[in-house]
mmCIF file of C-alpha atoms in Angstrom:
data_model
loop_
_atom_site.group_PDB
_atom_site.id
_atom_site.type_symbol
_atom_site.label_atom_id
_atom_site.label_comp_id
_atom_site.label_asym_id
_atom_site.label_seq_id
_atom_site.Cartn_x
_atom_site.Cartn_y
_atom_site.Cartn_z
ATOM 1 C CA MET A 1385 183.414 110.663 69.748
ATOM 2 C CA ARG A 1386 186.207 112.302 71.728
ATOM 3 C CA HIS A 1387 188.214 110.067 74.037
ATOM 4 C CA LEU A 1388 189.703 111.627 77.158
ATOM 5 C CA ARG A 1389 193.388 110.793 77.344
ATOM 6 C CA SER A 1390 195.236 113.882 78.412
ATOM 7 C CA THR A 1391 194.595 117.475 79.422
ATOM 8 C CA GLY A 1392 197.135 118.608 76.857
ATOM 9 C CA ARG A 1393 195.200 117.191 73.970
ATOM 10 C CA PHE A 1394 192.098 119.071 75.007
ATOM 11 C CA GLY A 1395 194.137 122.223 75.357
ATOM 12 C CA ARG A 1396 195.216 121.916 71.711
ATOM 13 C CA GLU A 1397 191.661 121.082 70.613
ATOM 14 C CA LEU A 1398 190.192 124.032 72.437
ATOM 15 C CA ILE A 1399 192.327 126.521 70.463
ATOM 16 C CA ALA A 1400 191.074 125.015 67.217
ATOM 17 C CA PHE A 1401 187.393 125.231 68.001
ATOM 18 C CA THR A 1402 187.241 128.454 70.071
ATOM 19 C CA ALA A 1403 185.882 130.636 67.257
ATOM 20 C CA ALA A 1404 183.234 128.115 66.232
ATOM 21 C CA ALA A 1405 182.268 127.428 69.823
ATOM 22 C CA ALA A 1406 181.757 131.092 70.566
ATOM 23 C CA SER A 1407 179.027 131.425 67.977
ATOM 24 C CA ALA A 1408 177.440 128.133 69.038
ATOM 25 C CA ILE A 1409 177.373 129.187 72.682
ATOM 26 C CA ALA A 1410 175.727 132.469 71.783
ATOM 27 C CA ALA A 1411 172.918 130.558 70.115
ATOM 28 C CA MET A 1412 172.379 128.145 72.985
ATOM 29 C CA SER A 1413 169.591 128.557 75.467
ATOM 30 C CA PHE A 1414 172.241 128.767 78.178
ATOM 31 C CA ALA A 1415 173.139 132.301 77.001
ATOM 32 C CA ALA A 1416 173.769 134.497 80.012
ATOM 33 C CA SER A 1417 171.074 137.108 79.600
ATOM 34 C CA PRO A 1418 168.678 138.103 82.399
ATOM 35 C CA ALA A 1419 165.884 135.670 83.161
ATOM 36 C CA ALA A 1420 162.340 136.565 82.299
ATOM 37 C CA ALA A 1421 160.279 137.457 85.328
ATOM 38 C CA ALA A 1422 158.372 134.417 86.558
ATOM 39 C CA PRO A 1423 154.953 134.499 88.212
ATOM 40 C CA ALA A 1424 154.780 133.894 91.930
ATOM 41 C CA LYS A 1425 154.801 130.220 92.846
ATOM 42 C CA PRO A 1426 152.528 128.461 95.310
ATOM 43 C CA ALA A 1427 153.964 127.375 98.627
ATOM 44 C CA ALA A 1428 156.504 124.624 97.903
ATOM 45 C CA ALA A 1429 154.856 122.250 100.350
ATOM 46 C CA GLN A 1430 151.667 122.432 98.298
ATOM 47 C CA ALA A 1431 153.265 122.366 94.853
ATOM 48 C CA LYS A 1432 151.794 119.960 92.324
ATOM 49 C CA PRO A 1433 152.956 118.928 88.851
ATOM 50 C CA GLY A 1434 152.236 121.821 86.487
ATOM 51 C CA ASP A 1435 152.286 124.546 89.150
ATOM 52 C CA THR A 1436 154.451 127.599 88.511
ATOM 53 C CA CYS A 1437 157.934 127.827 90.016
ATOM 54 C CA THR A 1438 160.719 130.437 89.857
ATOM 55 C CA ALA A 1439 164.403 130.420 88.903
ATOM 56 C CA ALA A 1440 165.293 130.193 92.614
ATOM 57 C CA ASP A 1441 163.577 126.771 92.635
ATOM 58 C CA LEU A 1442 165.830 125.298 89.955
ATOM 59 C CA GLY A 1443 168.114 123.910 92.664
ATOM 60 C CA THR A 1444 165.344 122.413 94.810
ATOM 61 C CA ARG A 1445 163.092 119.375 94.780
ATOM 62 C CA HIS A 1446 160.018 118.287 96.698
ATOM 63 C CA PRO A 1447 158.273 114.933 97.053
ATOM 64 C CA TYR A 1448 154.758 114.145 96.026
ATOM 65 C CA ILE A 1449 152.914 110.977 96.971
ATOM 66 C CA LYS A 1450 151.970 108.750 94.060
ATOM 67 C CA SER A 1451 150.367 105.817 95.888
ATOM 68 C CA THR A 1452 149.664 104.641 99.432
ATOM 69 C CA GLU A 1453 148.445 101.466 101.077
ATOM 70 C CA VAL A 1454 147.397 101.172 104.726
ATOM 71 C CA SER A 1455 147.138 97.753 106.317
ATOM 72 C CA PRO A 1456 146.566 96.776 109.968
ATOM 73 C CA THR A 1457 149.550 94.753 111.135
ATOM 74 C CA ILE A 1458 150.187 92.842 114.347
ATOM 75 C CA THR A 1459 153.717 93.400 115.600
ATOM 76 C CA HIS A 1460 153.570 91.382 118.875
ATOM 77 C CA PHE A 1461 151.199 88.569 119.849
ATOM 78 C CA LYS A 1462 150.623 85.903 122.471
ATOM 79 C CA GLY A 1463 147.735 83.494 123.007
ATOM 80 C CA TRP A 1464 146.643 83.743 126.664
ATOM 81 C CA TYR A 1465 144.094 81.729 128.636
ATOM 82 C CA VAL A 1466 142.260 83.269 131.582
ATOM 83 C CA THR A 1467 140.372 80.990 133.993
ATOM 84 C CA GLU A 1468 137.908 81.750 136.749
ATOM 85 C CA GLY A 1469 139.853 83.228 139.609
ATOM 86 C CA THR A 1470 142.689 84.540 137.419
ATOM 87 C CA THR A 1471 140.890 87.554 135.984
ATOM 88 C CA GLY A 1472 142.207 91.034 136.644
ATOM 89 C CA THR A 1473 145.246 92.976 135.502
ATOM 90 C CA GLN A 1474 148.052 90.818 134.129
ATOM 91 C CA THR A 1475 151.226 91.527 132.200
ATOM 92 C CA VAL A 1476 151.724 89.292 129.169
ATOM 93 C CA THR A 1477 155.109 89.013 127.494
ATOM 94 C CA THR A 1478 154.325 88.707 123.799
ATOM 95 C CA SER A 1479 156.399 87.365 120.917
ATOM 96 C CA THR A 1480 157.481 89.457 117.965
ATOM 97 C CA GLN A 1481 155.137 88.802 115.067
ATOM 98 C CA THR A 1482 156.207 91.395 112.464
ATOM 99 C CA THR A 1483 158.904 94.068 112.462
ATOM 100 C CA ILE A 1484 158.234 97.299 110.591
ATOM 101 C CA SER A 1485 161.118 99.688 109.948
ATOM 102 C CA VAL A 1486 160.612 103.211 108.677
ATOM 103 C CA SER A 1487 162.420 103.690 105.381
ATOM 104 C CA VAL A 1488 162.467 106.076 102.449
ATOM 105 C CA GLY A 1489 164.231 105.620 99.144
ATOM 106 C CA LEU A 1490 167.893 104.990 98.575
ATOM 107 C CA ASN A 1491 169.394 103.770 101.849
ATOM 108 C CA GLY A 1492 166.316 102.893 103.888
ATOM 109 C CA ASN A 1493 167.166 105.247 106.731
ATOM 110 C CA VAL A 1494 165.372 108.555 107.055
ATOM 111 C CA GLU A 1495 168.160 111.042 106.446
ATOM 112 C CA GLY A 1496 167.775 114.546 105.108
ATOM 113 C CA SER A 1497 164.896 116.919 104.664
ATOM 114 C CA PHE A 1498 163.501 115.219 101.550
ATOM 115 C CA ALA A 1499 162.781 111.942 103.383
ATOM 116 C CA VAL A 1500 161.197 113.740 106.333
ATOM 117 C CA GLU A 1501 159.081 115.857 103.984
ATOM 118 C CA THR A 1502 157.997 112.702 102.139
ATOM 119 C CA LEU A 1503 156.720 111.042 105.304
ATOM 120 C CA GLY A 1504 155.100 114.279 106.428
ATOM 121 C CA LYS A 1505 153.137 114.399 103.190
ATOM 122 C CA VAL A 1506 152.144 110.750 103.625
ATOM 123 C CA GLY A 1507 150.637 111.514 107.011
ATOM 124 C CA ALA A 1508 148.909 114.648 105.767
ATOM 125 C CA SER A 1509 147.416 112.906 102.734
ATOM 126 C CA LEU A 1510 145.984 110.081 104.845
ATOM 127 C CA GLY A 1511 145.081 112.068 107.958
ATOM 128 C CA LEU A 1512 147.299 109.787 110.070
ATOM 129 C CA ASN A 1513 150.076 110.472 112.549
ATOM 130 C CA VAL A 1514 152.921 108.429 111.081
ATOM 131 C CA LYS A 1515 156.525 108.031 112.163
ATOM 132 C CA VAL A 1516 158.697 110.583 110.381
ATOM 133 C CA ASP A 1517 162.094 109.512 111.672
ATOM 134 C CA TYR A 1518 163.915 106.213 111.388
ATOM 135 C CA THR A 1519 162.580 103.723 113.916
ATOM 136 C CA SER A 1520 161.468 100.114 114.154
ATOM 137 C CA THR A 1521 158.658 98.308 115.951
ATOM 138 C CA SER A 1522 161.219 95.759 117.170
ATOM 139 C CA THR A 1523 162.544 98.447 119.532
ATOM 140 C CA GLU A 1524 159.158 98.766 121.234
ATOM 141 C CA SER A 1525 158.578 96.943 124.521
ATOM 142 C CA ASN A 1526 156.622 93.770 123.842
ATOM 143 C CA ALA A 1527 154.919 93.450 127.252
ATOM 144 C CA VAL A 1528 151.152 94.028 127.236
ATOM 145 C CA THR A 1529 149.441 94.907 130.519
ATOM 146 C CA TRP A 1530 145.684 94.316 130.391
ATOM 147 C CA ASN A 1531 142.728 94.006 132.732
ATOM 148 C CA PHE A 1532 141.140 90.643 131.875
ATOM 149 C CA SER A 1533 137.625 91.011 133.216
ATOM 150 C CA GLN A 1534 136.251 87.662 132.010
ATOM 151 C CA PRO A 1535 137.690 84.188 131.632
ATOM 152 C CA GLY A 1536 138.397 82.916 128.141
ATOM 153 C CA TYR A 1537 140.913 82.456 125.352
ATOM 154 C CA TYR A 1538 142.565 85.794 124.518
ATOM 155 C CA GLY A 1539 145.020 87.136 122.063
ATOM 156 C CA ALA A 1540 147.214 89.770 123.757
ATOM 157 C CA TYR A 1541 148.637 91.951 121.014
ATOM 158 C CA LYS A 1542 150.405 95.076 119.902
ATOM 159 C CA GLY A 1543 149.651 96.350 116.452
ATOM 160 C CA THR A 1544 149.853 99.318 114.137
ATOM 161 C CA LYS A 1545 148.772 100.556 110.751
ATOM 162 C CA LYS A 1546 151.556 99.846 108.297
ATOM 163 C CA VAL A 1547 151.741 102.502 105.578
ATOM 164 C CA THR A 1548 153.564 101.784 102.333
ATOM 165 C CA GLY A 1549 153.610 103.402 98.914
ATOM 166 C CA THR A 1550 155.575 105.209 96.261
ATOM 167 C CA TYR A 1551 156.663 108.803 95.870
ATOM 168 C CA GLY A 1552 157.905 110.954 93.039
ATOM 169 C CA SER A 1553 160.095 114.036 92.878
ATOM 170 C CA LEU A 1554 158.967 117.476 91.789
ATOM 171 C CA ASN A 1555 161.658 119.567 90.123
ATOM 172 C CA CYS A 1556 161.511 123.029 88.602
ATOM 173 C CA ASN A 1557 162.278 123.150 84.883
ATOM 174 C CA ARG A 1558 161.335 125.091 81.772
ATOM 175 C CA VAL A 1559 158.275 123.933 79.851
ATOM 176 C CA GLN A 1560 157.160 125.131 76.434
ATOM 177 C CA GLN A 1561 153.574 126.379 76.347
ATOM 178 C CA GLY A 1562 151.031 125.779 73.623
ATOM 179 C CA ASP A 1563 151.648 129.244 72.149
ATOM 180 C CA GLY A 1564 155.395 128.578 71.864
ATOM 181 C CA SER A 1565 156.350 130.642 74.915
ATOM 182 C CA TRP A 1566 158.301 129.202 77.835
ATOM 183 C CA ALA A 1567 157.530 129.077 81.541
ATOM 184 C CA LEU A 1568 158.992 127.482 84.659
ATOM 185 C CA LYS A 1569 156.842 124.674 86.050
ATOM 186 C CA TRP A 1570 157.086 121.963 88.662
ATOM 187 C CA ILE A 1571 157.559 118.756 86.686
ATOM 188 C CA GLU A 1572 157.872 115.127 87.687
ATOM 189 C CA GLY A 1573 161.606 114.503 88.032
ATOM 190 C CA PRO A 1574 163.345 111.327 86.901
ATOM 191 C CA ASP A 1575 163.801 109.956 90.417
ATOM 192 C CA GLY A 1576 161.399 108.426 92.919
ATOM 193 C CA GLY A 1577 161.105 105.462 95.215
ATOM 194 C CA ASN A 1578 159.267 103.549 97.906
ATOM 195 C CA PHE A 1579 158.509 104.308 101.533
ATOM 196 C CA THR A 1580 157.377 102.388 104.597
ATOM 197 C CA THR A 1581 156.190 103.843 107.884
ATOM 198 C CA TYR A 1582 153.633 103.118 110.582
ATOM 199 C CA THR A 1583 151.322 104.736 113.104
ATOM 200 C CA THR A 1584 151.577 104.666 116.904
ATOM 201 C CA LEU A 1585 151.409 101.167 118.359
ATOM 202 C CA GLU A 1586 148.080 100.034 119.814
ATOM 203 C CA GLU A 1587 147.901 97.280 122.426
ATOM 204 C CA GLY A 1588 145.073 95.225 123.811
ATOM 205 C CA ALA A 1589 143.502 91.808 124.188
ATOM 206 C CA VAL A 1590 140.702 90.233 122.206
ATOM 207 C CA ARG A 1591 138.631 87.041 122.471
ATOM 208 C CA CYS A 1592 137.090 84.955 119.708
ATOM 209 C CA GLN A 1593 133.536 85.917 120.713
ATOM 210 C CA ASP A 1594 134.223 89.672 120.841
ATOM 211 C CA GLU A 1595 132.597 91.797 118.130
ATOM 212 C CA VAL A 1596 135.273 94.041 116.624
ATOM 213 C CA PRO A 1597 135.301 96.535 113.710
ATOM 214 C CA ALA A 1598 136.156 94.961 110.372
ATOM 215 C CA GLY A 1599 139.574 95.950 109.055
ATOM 216 C CA SER A 1600 140.787 97.092 112.480
ATOM 217 C CA ILE A 1601 144.003 96.177 114.255
ATOM 218 C CA MET A 1602 141.890 94.291 116.819
ATOM 219 C CA ALA A 1603 140.225 92.275 114.042
ATOM 220 C CA LYS A 1604 143.669 91.405 112.682
ATOM 221 C CA ALA A 1605 144.662 90.128 116.120
ATOM 222 C CA GLN A 1606 141.428 88.175 116.459
ATOM 223 C CA GLY A 1607 142.215 86.447 113.163
ATOM 224 C CA LEU A 1608 145.471 85.164 114.637
ATOM 225 C CA LEU A 1609 143.553 83.350 117.390
ATOM 226 C CA ASP A 1610 142.390 80.732 114.890
ATOM 227 C CA CYS A 1611 139.060 80.646 116.691
ATOM 228 C CA GLY A 1612 137.772 77.446 115.074
ATOM 229 C CA SER A 1613 140.727 75.371 116.187
ATOM 230 C CA ALA A 1614 140.798 72.844 119.008
ATOM 231 C CA ALA A 1615 143.299 75.050 120.827
ATOM 232 C CA ALA A 1616 140.725 77.827 121.014
ATOM 233 C CA LYS A 1617 138.028 75.543 122.417
ATOM 234 C CA ALA A 1618 140.071 73.366 124.739
ATOM 235 C CA GLU A 1619 140.378 73.899 128.459
ATOM 236 C CA HIS A 1620 143.731 75.255 129.526
ATOM 237 C CA PRO A 1621 145.433 76.222 132.729
ATOM 238 C CA ALA A 1622 145.746 79.964 133.166
ATOM 239 C CA GLY A 1623 148.591 81.588 131.270
ATOM 240 C CA ALA A 1624 150.299 81.341 127.905
ATOM 241 C CA VAL A 1625 148.926 79.136 125.148
ATOM 242 C CA ALA A 1626 151.314 77.609 122.644
ATOM 243 C CA PRO A 1627 150.861 79.090 119.165
ATOM 244 C CA THR A 1628 148.702 77.120 116.789
ATOM 245 C CA ALA A 1629 149.979 75.914 113.424
ATOM 246 C CA LYS A 1630 148.066 78.744 111.750
ATOM 247 C CA GLN A 1631 149.661 81.326 114.034
ATOM 248 C CA LYS A 1632 153.100 79.967 113.177
ATOM 249 C CA ARG A 1633 152.338 80.093 109.443
ATOM 250 C CA ASP A 1634 150.966 83.648 109.693
ATOM 251 C CA ARG A 1635 154.017 84.738 111.621
ATOM 252 C CA LEU A 1636 156.325 83.471 108.888
ATOM 253 C CA VAL A 1637 154.238 85.083 106.159
ATOM 254 C CA GLN A 1638 154.036 88.456 107.904
ATOM 255 C CA ARG A 1639 157.703 88.638 108.873
ATOM 256 C CA PRO A 1640 159.253 90.858 106.184
ATOM 257 C CA ALA A 1641 162.360 89.901 104.291
ATOM 258 C CA LEU A 1642 165.428 91.995 104.971
ATOM 259 C CA THR A 1643 165.484 94.965 102.626
ATOM 260 C CA SER A 1644 168.468 96.690 101.109
ATOM 261 C CA GLY A 1645 166.663 100.019 101.393
ATOM 262 C CA THR A 1646 167.349 100.791 97.751
ATOM 263 C CA SER A 1647 164.447 102.362 95.891
ATOM 264 C CA ALA A 1648 163.042 100.199 93.131
ATOM 265 C CA GLU A 1649 163.110 103.243 90.889
ATOM 266 C CA GLN A 1650 166.635 104.367 91.733
ATOM 267 C CA PRO A 1651 169.371 103.565 89.221
ATOM 268 C CA LYS A 1652 172.220 101.459 90.497
ATOM 269 C CA ALA A 1653 175.787 102.682 90.493
ATOM 270 C CA THR A 1654 178.066 100.636 88.291
ATOM 271 C CA GLY A 1655 181.680 99.610 88.735
ATOM 272 C CA ARG A 1656 184.646 101.953 88.430
ATOM 273 C CA SER A 1657 187.144 99.546 86.970
ATOM 274 C CA ALA A 1658 187.718 101.256 83.642
ATOM 275 C CA ARG A 1659 188.070 104.860 82.495
ATOM 276 C CA ALA A 1660 185.155 105.843 80.299
ATOM 277 C CA ALA A 1661 185.442 107.316 76.815
ATOM 278 C CA LEU A 1662 183.256 110.423 76.869
ATOM 279 C CA ASP A 1663 181.587 112.215 73.993
ATOM 280 C CA CYS A 1664 181.974 115.797 75.195
ATOM 281 C CA LYS A 1665 180.399 118.925 73.784
ATOM 282 C CA ALA A 1666 182.886 121.424 72.401
ATOM 283 C CA GLU A 1667 181.587 124.234 74.581
ATOM 284 C CA VAL A 1668 183.330 125.030 77.846
ATOM 285 C CA TYR A 1669 181.433 126.508 80.809
ATOM 286 C CA LYS A 1670 181.800 128.014 84.216
ATOM 287 C CA ILE A 1671 179.192 126.955 86.781
ATOM 288 C CA ALA A 1672 178.872 130.195 88.675
ATOM 289 C CA VAL A 1673 176.812 131.810 91.411
ATOM 290 C CA PRO A 1674 174.341 134.120 89.609
ATOM 291 C CA GLY A 1675 175.599 137.668 89.387
ATOM 292 C CA LYS A 1676 178.742 136.931 91.432
ATOM 293 C CA PRO A 1677 182.333 136.035 90.530
ATOM 294 C CA LEU A 1678 182.751 132.721 92.401
ATOM 295 C CA SER A 1679 182.180 129.499 90.470
ATOM 296 C CA TRP A 1680 182.714 125.756 90.829
ATOM 297 C CA GLY A 1681 186.422 124.972 91.038
ATOM 298 C CA ALA A 1682 187.620 121.379 90.846
ATOM 299 C CA PRO A 1683 190.312 120.194 93.283
ATOM 300 C CA LEU A 1684 193.916 119.373 92.489
ATOM 301 C CA LEU A 1685 194.046 116.728 95.229
ATOM 302 C CA ALA A 1686 191.901 113.605 94.962
ATOM 303 C CA ASP A 1687 190.699 113.793 98.577
ATOM 304 C CA ASP A 1688 189.558 117.414 98.250
ATOM 305 C CA GLY A 1689 186.209 118.575 96.930
ATOM 306 C CA VAL A 1690 184.686 120.989 94.437
ATOM 307 C CA ARG A 1691 184.633 124.478 95.980
ATOM 308 C CA LEU A 1692 183.508 127.985 95.138
ATOM 309 C CA ARG A 1693 186.567 129.745 93.752
ATOM 310 C CA PRO A 1694 187.292 133.036 91.968
ATOM 311 C CA SER A 1695 188.280 132.757 88.309
ATOM 312 C CA SER A 1696 191.654 134.169 87.267
ATOM 313 C CA ILE A 1697 194.608 133.436 85.013
ATOM 314 C CA PHE A 1698 195.851 131.208 87.825
ATOM 315 C CA SER A 1699 192.750 128.986 87.855
ATOM 316 C CA ALA A 1700 194.499 126.456 85.566
ATOM 317 C CA HIS A 1701 191.159 125.628 83.944
ATOM 318 C CA LEU A 1702 189.914 124.068 87.198
ATOM 319 C CA ASP A 1703 186.890 126.355 86.828
ATOM 320 C CA ASN A 1704 186.136 125.086 83.303
ATOM 321 C CA TRP A 1705 183.650 122.266 82.708
ATOM 322 C CA ARG A 1706 182.307 120.372 79.704
ATOM 323 C CA LEU A 1707 179.029 118.512 79.346
ATOM 324 C CA CYS A 1708 179.649 114.950 78.162
ATOM 325 C CA ASN A 1709 177.470 112.061 76.976
ATOM 326 C CA VAL A 1710 174.536 114.472 76.965
ATOM 327 C CA THR A 1711 170.991 113.145 76.627
ATOM 328 C CA GLU A 1712 167.653 114.923 77.016
ATOM 329 C CA ASN A 1713 164.342 113.534 78.233
ATOM 330 C CA ASN A 1714 161.211 115.657 78.615
ATOM 331 C CA GLY A 1715 163.288 118.803 78.585
ATOM 332 C CA VAL A 1716 165.714 117.669 81.294
ATOM 333 C CA LEU A 1717 169.371 117.313 80.325
ATOM 334 C CA GLU A 1718 171.476 114.466 81.666
ATOM 335 C CA ALA A 1719 175.257 114.767 81.428
ATOM 336 C CA SER A 1720 178.623 113.958 82.943
ATOM 337 C CA LEU A 1721 180.531 117.060 84.083
ATOM 338 C CA TRP A 1722 184.154 116.800 82.911
ATOM 339 C CA ASN A 1723 186.700 119.213 84.343
ATOM 340 C CA TRP A 1724 189.298 120.608 81.941
ATOM 341 C CA GLY A 1725 191.798 121.384 84.691
ATOM 342 C CA ASN A 1726 192.178 117.970 86.360
ATOM 343 C CA GLY A 1727 190.651 115.678 83.725
ATOM 344 C CA GLY A 1728 188.170 114.144 86.192
ATOM 345 C CA CYS A 1729 184.382 113.967 86.343
ATOM 346 C CA ALA A 1730 182.225 115.455 89.085
ATOM 347 C CA THR A 1731 180.958 112.727 91.421
ATOM 348 C CA ILE A 1732 179.550 111.913 94.814
ATOM 349 C CA ALA A 1733 181.829 109.342 96.456
ATOM 350 C CA GLU A 1734 180.127 105.952 96.692
ATOM 351 C CA GLN A 1735 180.675 105.660 100.443
ATOM 352 C CA ASN A 1736 178.984 109.056 100.922
ATOM 353 C CA ALA A 1737 176.060 108.533 98.546
ATOM 354 C CA ALA A 1738 173.461 108.356 101.323
ATOM 355 C CA THR A 1739 174.973 111.188 103.378
ATOM 356 C CA GLU A 1740 173.221 114.543 103.574
ATOM 357 C CA GLN A 1741 175.624 117.384 102.686
ATOM 358 C CA ALA A 1742 178.245 115.026 101.219
ATOM 359 C CA VAL A 1743 180.881 117.024 99.326
ATOM 360 C CA LEU A 1744 180.969 116.978 95.528
ATOM 361 C CA GLN A 1745 184.317 115.611 94.315
ATOM 362 C CA THR A 1746 186.002 114.674 91.051
ATOM 363 C CA ALA A 1747 187.259 111.225 90.107
ATOM 364 C CA PRO A 1748 188.467 109.363 86.999
ATOM 365 C CA CYS A 1749 185.574 109.289 84.555
ATOM 366 C CA THR A 1750 183.614 106.018 84.462
ATOM 367 C CA GLU A 1751 180.189 104.874 83.354
ATOM 368 C CA ASP A 1752 178.687 105.415 86.786
ATOM 369 C CA ASP A 1753 175.378 107.024 87.794
ATOM 370 C CA LEU A 1754 177.170 108.726 90.685
ATOM 371 C CA GLN A 1755 178.886 110.777 87.948
ATOM 372 C CA ARG A 1756 175.715 111.586 86.048
ATOM 373 C CA PHE A 1757 173.726 114.746 86.697
ATOM 374 C CA TYR A 1758 170.341 116.108 85.681
ATOM 375 C CA ILE A 1759 170.387 119.757 84.660
ATOM 376 C CA TYR A 1760 167.207 121.796 85.086
ATOM 377 C CA ARG A 1761 167.094 124.989 83.006
ATOM 378 C CA ASP A 1762 165.491 128.389 83.190
ATOM 379 C CA VAL A 1763 163.517 129.758 80.244
ATOM 380 C CA PRO A 1764 165.519 130.427 77.037
ATOM 381 C CA GLY A 1765 167.496 133.613 77.366
ATOM 382 C CA SER A 1766 168.569 132.793 80.910
ATOM 383 C CA SER A 1767 171.634 130.805 81.932
ATOM 384 C CA LYS A 1768 170.272 129.732 85.328
ATOM 385 C CA ILE A 1769 170.294 126.021 86.127
ATOM 386 C CA GLY A 1770 169.809 123.507 88.933
ATOM 387 C CA VAL A 1771 171.995 120.389 89.190
ATOM 388 C CA GLN A 1772 170.882 117.027 90.593
ATOM 389 C CA ASN A 1773 172.879 113.837 91.051
ATOM 390 C CA LYS A 1774 171.243 110.962 89.183
ATOM 391 C CA TYR A 1775 172.024 108.213 91.697
ATOM 392 C CA THR A 1776 171.375 109.974 95.007
ATOM 393 C CA GLY A 1777 168.585 112.270 93.771
ATOM 394 C CA SER A 1778 170.081 115.130 95.792
ATOM 395 C CA MET A 1779 170.515 118.670 94.489
ATOM 396 C CA MET A 1780 173.844 120.495 94.459
ATOM 397 C CA GLY A 1781 174.239 123.665 96.523
ATOM 398 C CA HIS A 1782 176.413 125.483 99.062
ATOM 399 C CA ASP A 1783 175.973 126.579 102.669
ATOM 400 C CA ARG A 1784 177.177 130.117 102.214
ATOM 401 C CA TYR A 1785 178.720 132.322 99.554
ATOM 402 C CA ALA A 1786 182.446 132.344 100.347
ATOM 403 C CA ASP A 1787 185.764 131.582 98.687
ATOM 404 C CA GLY A 1788 186.617 127.945 99.399
ATOM 405 C CA GLU A 1789 183.079 126.879 100.353
ATOM 406 C CA PHE A 1790 182.330 123.273 99.338
ATOM 407 C CA ILE A 1791 179.651 122.322 96.834
ATOM 408 C CA ARG A 1792 177.515 119.722 98.600
ATOM 409 C CA GLN A 1793 174.463 117.544 98.009
ATOM 410 C CA TYR A 1794 171.190 118.379 99.742
ATOM 411 C CA SER A 1795 168.298 115.939 99.528
ATOM 412 C CA SER A 1796 165.730 118.732 99.030
ATOM 413 C CA GLY A 1797 168.150 121.284 97.670
ATOM 414 C CA ARG A 1798 168.809 124.690 99.179
ATOM 415 C CA GLN A 1799 165.483 126.370 99.784
ATOM 416 C CA ASP A 1800 167.078 129.846 99.946
ATOM 417 C CA GLY A 1801 167.997 129.731 96.256
ATOM 418 C CA THR A 1802 171.703 128.991 96.780
ATOM 419 C CA GLY A 1803 171.343 125.824 94.706
ATOM 420 C CA THR A 1804 170.611 127.825 91.547
ATOM 421 C CA TYR A 1805 173.695 128.437 89.397
ATOM 422 C CA THR A 1806 174.490 129.958 86.014
ATOM 423 C CA LEU A 1807 176.076 128.001 83.163
ATOM 424 C CA ILE A 1808 178.268 130.590 81.461
ATOM 425 C CA GLY A 1809 179.986 129.844 78.191
ATOM 426 C CA VAL A 1810 183.753 130.542 78.283
#
């Protein structure tokens, strides 16, 4: 194991292993030869695990829905008694029964194209119009205006279909075929999470004796009336009826606990109190734009970010990276990216983890999932890769090809192929 202590030590080591590393790099599947032509891929929005992808997709990801559950839910409710002579249109101020907030994955809020695409696929798979931006039923007006045509004991309500479930991530990566050849396929990525959304609110009023469709929002509201209770059968003056004990219990049960918004399947970032000892590969790489001279350049200043920079004798090794603590699972590499020039590891700052287009930075190396990256590879013989942050799930990319342009995280990656890079041995 190599322990990172000083840039100088690595400079001395590099001279010693350069000759051996050169031959090792040549043998690696990262060798910078042209990629084999890949078959045309299906539309990304319709991609499924096992479908064909192309090298341009290495820097992208798409959601697919693994499970869904739809349940009628009452968000606002009030028992209301209508007597002879008080029928007609009335406005009933209801009480909040259940609050449903739209959330996807890491931070709960719906930020970035990946979260929006996830909810869009939920609606399409179920044939429902669901909320695809962050919102909450608690922000909806809770007054119900209804024409009460007959006297009786009513439940005035607002309700919706609550939709919950889990999603996975589709990433493009090389897969070995049965005949030993390689191809690029959409595979299930290591990240995923949970989502919650809901349909448009429905409002109305229902009585105990009304016949309603089973499993409907109206039936859910009727159940809250506790129709067999004395409160339902007793005579009341017109107006609001105090909630029954059952209604109070149901309200407590249905009211959701506060959620952190963190996906159950997302790894948690760990503390940064101690510098990590990294086991780094001997090989040194540039992470470059395919076929062009600009590559990832680490910053000299801590508050700056990783940018596209030209390589020259003045680069001070800021364009040189090592893969450290490398593991591989189902063909996907996981590694820390250590920079030879400033001695730091590539990272997304913790305070920016949930921010779309947050800038990639470097920081002292620690055992932290914000500093771990999945690397998706083209078929052997090609050096093209896609890079994904382990904690945030976002892909690395850039807005435009220009000297000084930041490397940023994009929740779905860059769909124009600018999130595909080449890993070139130095």
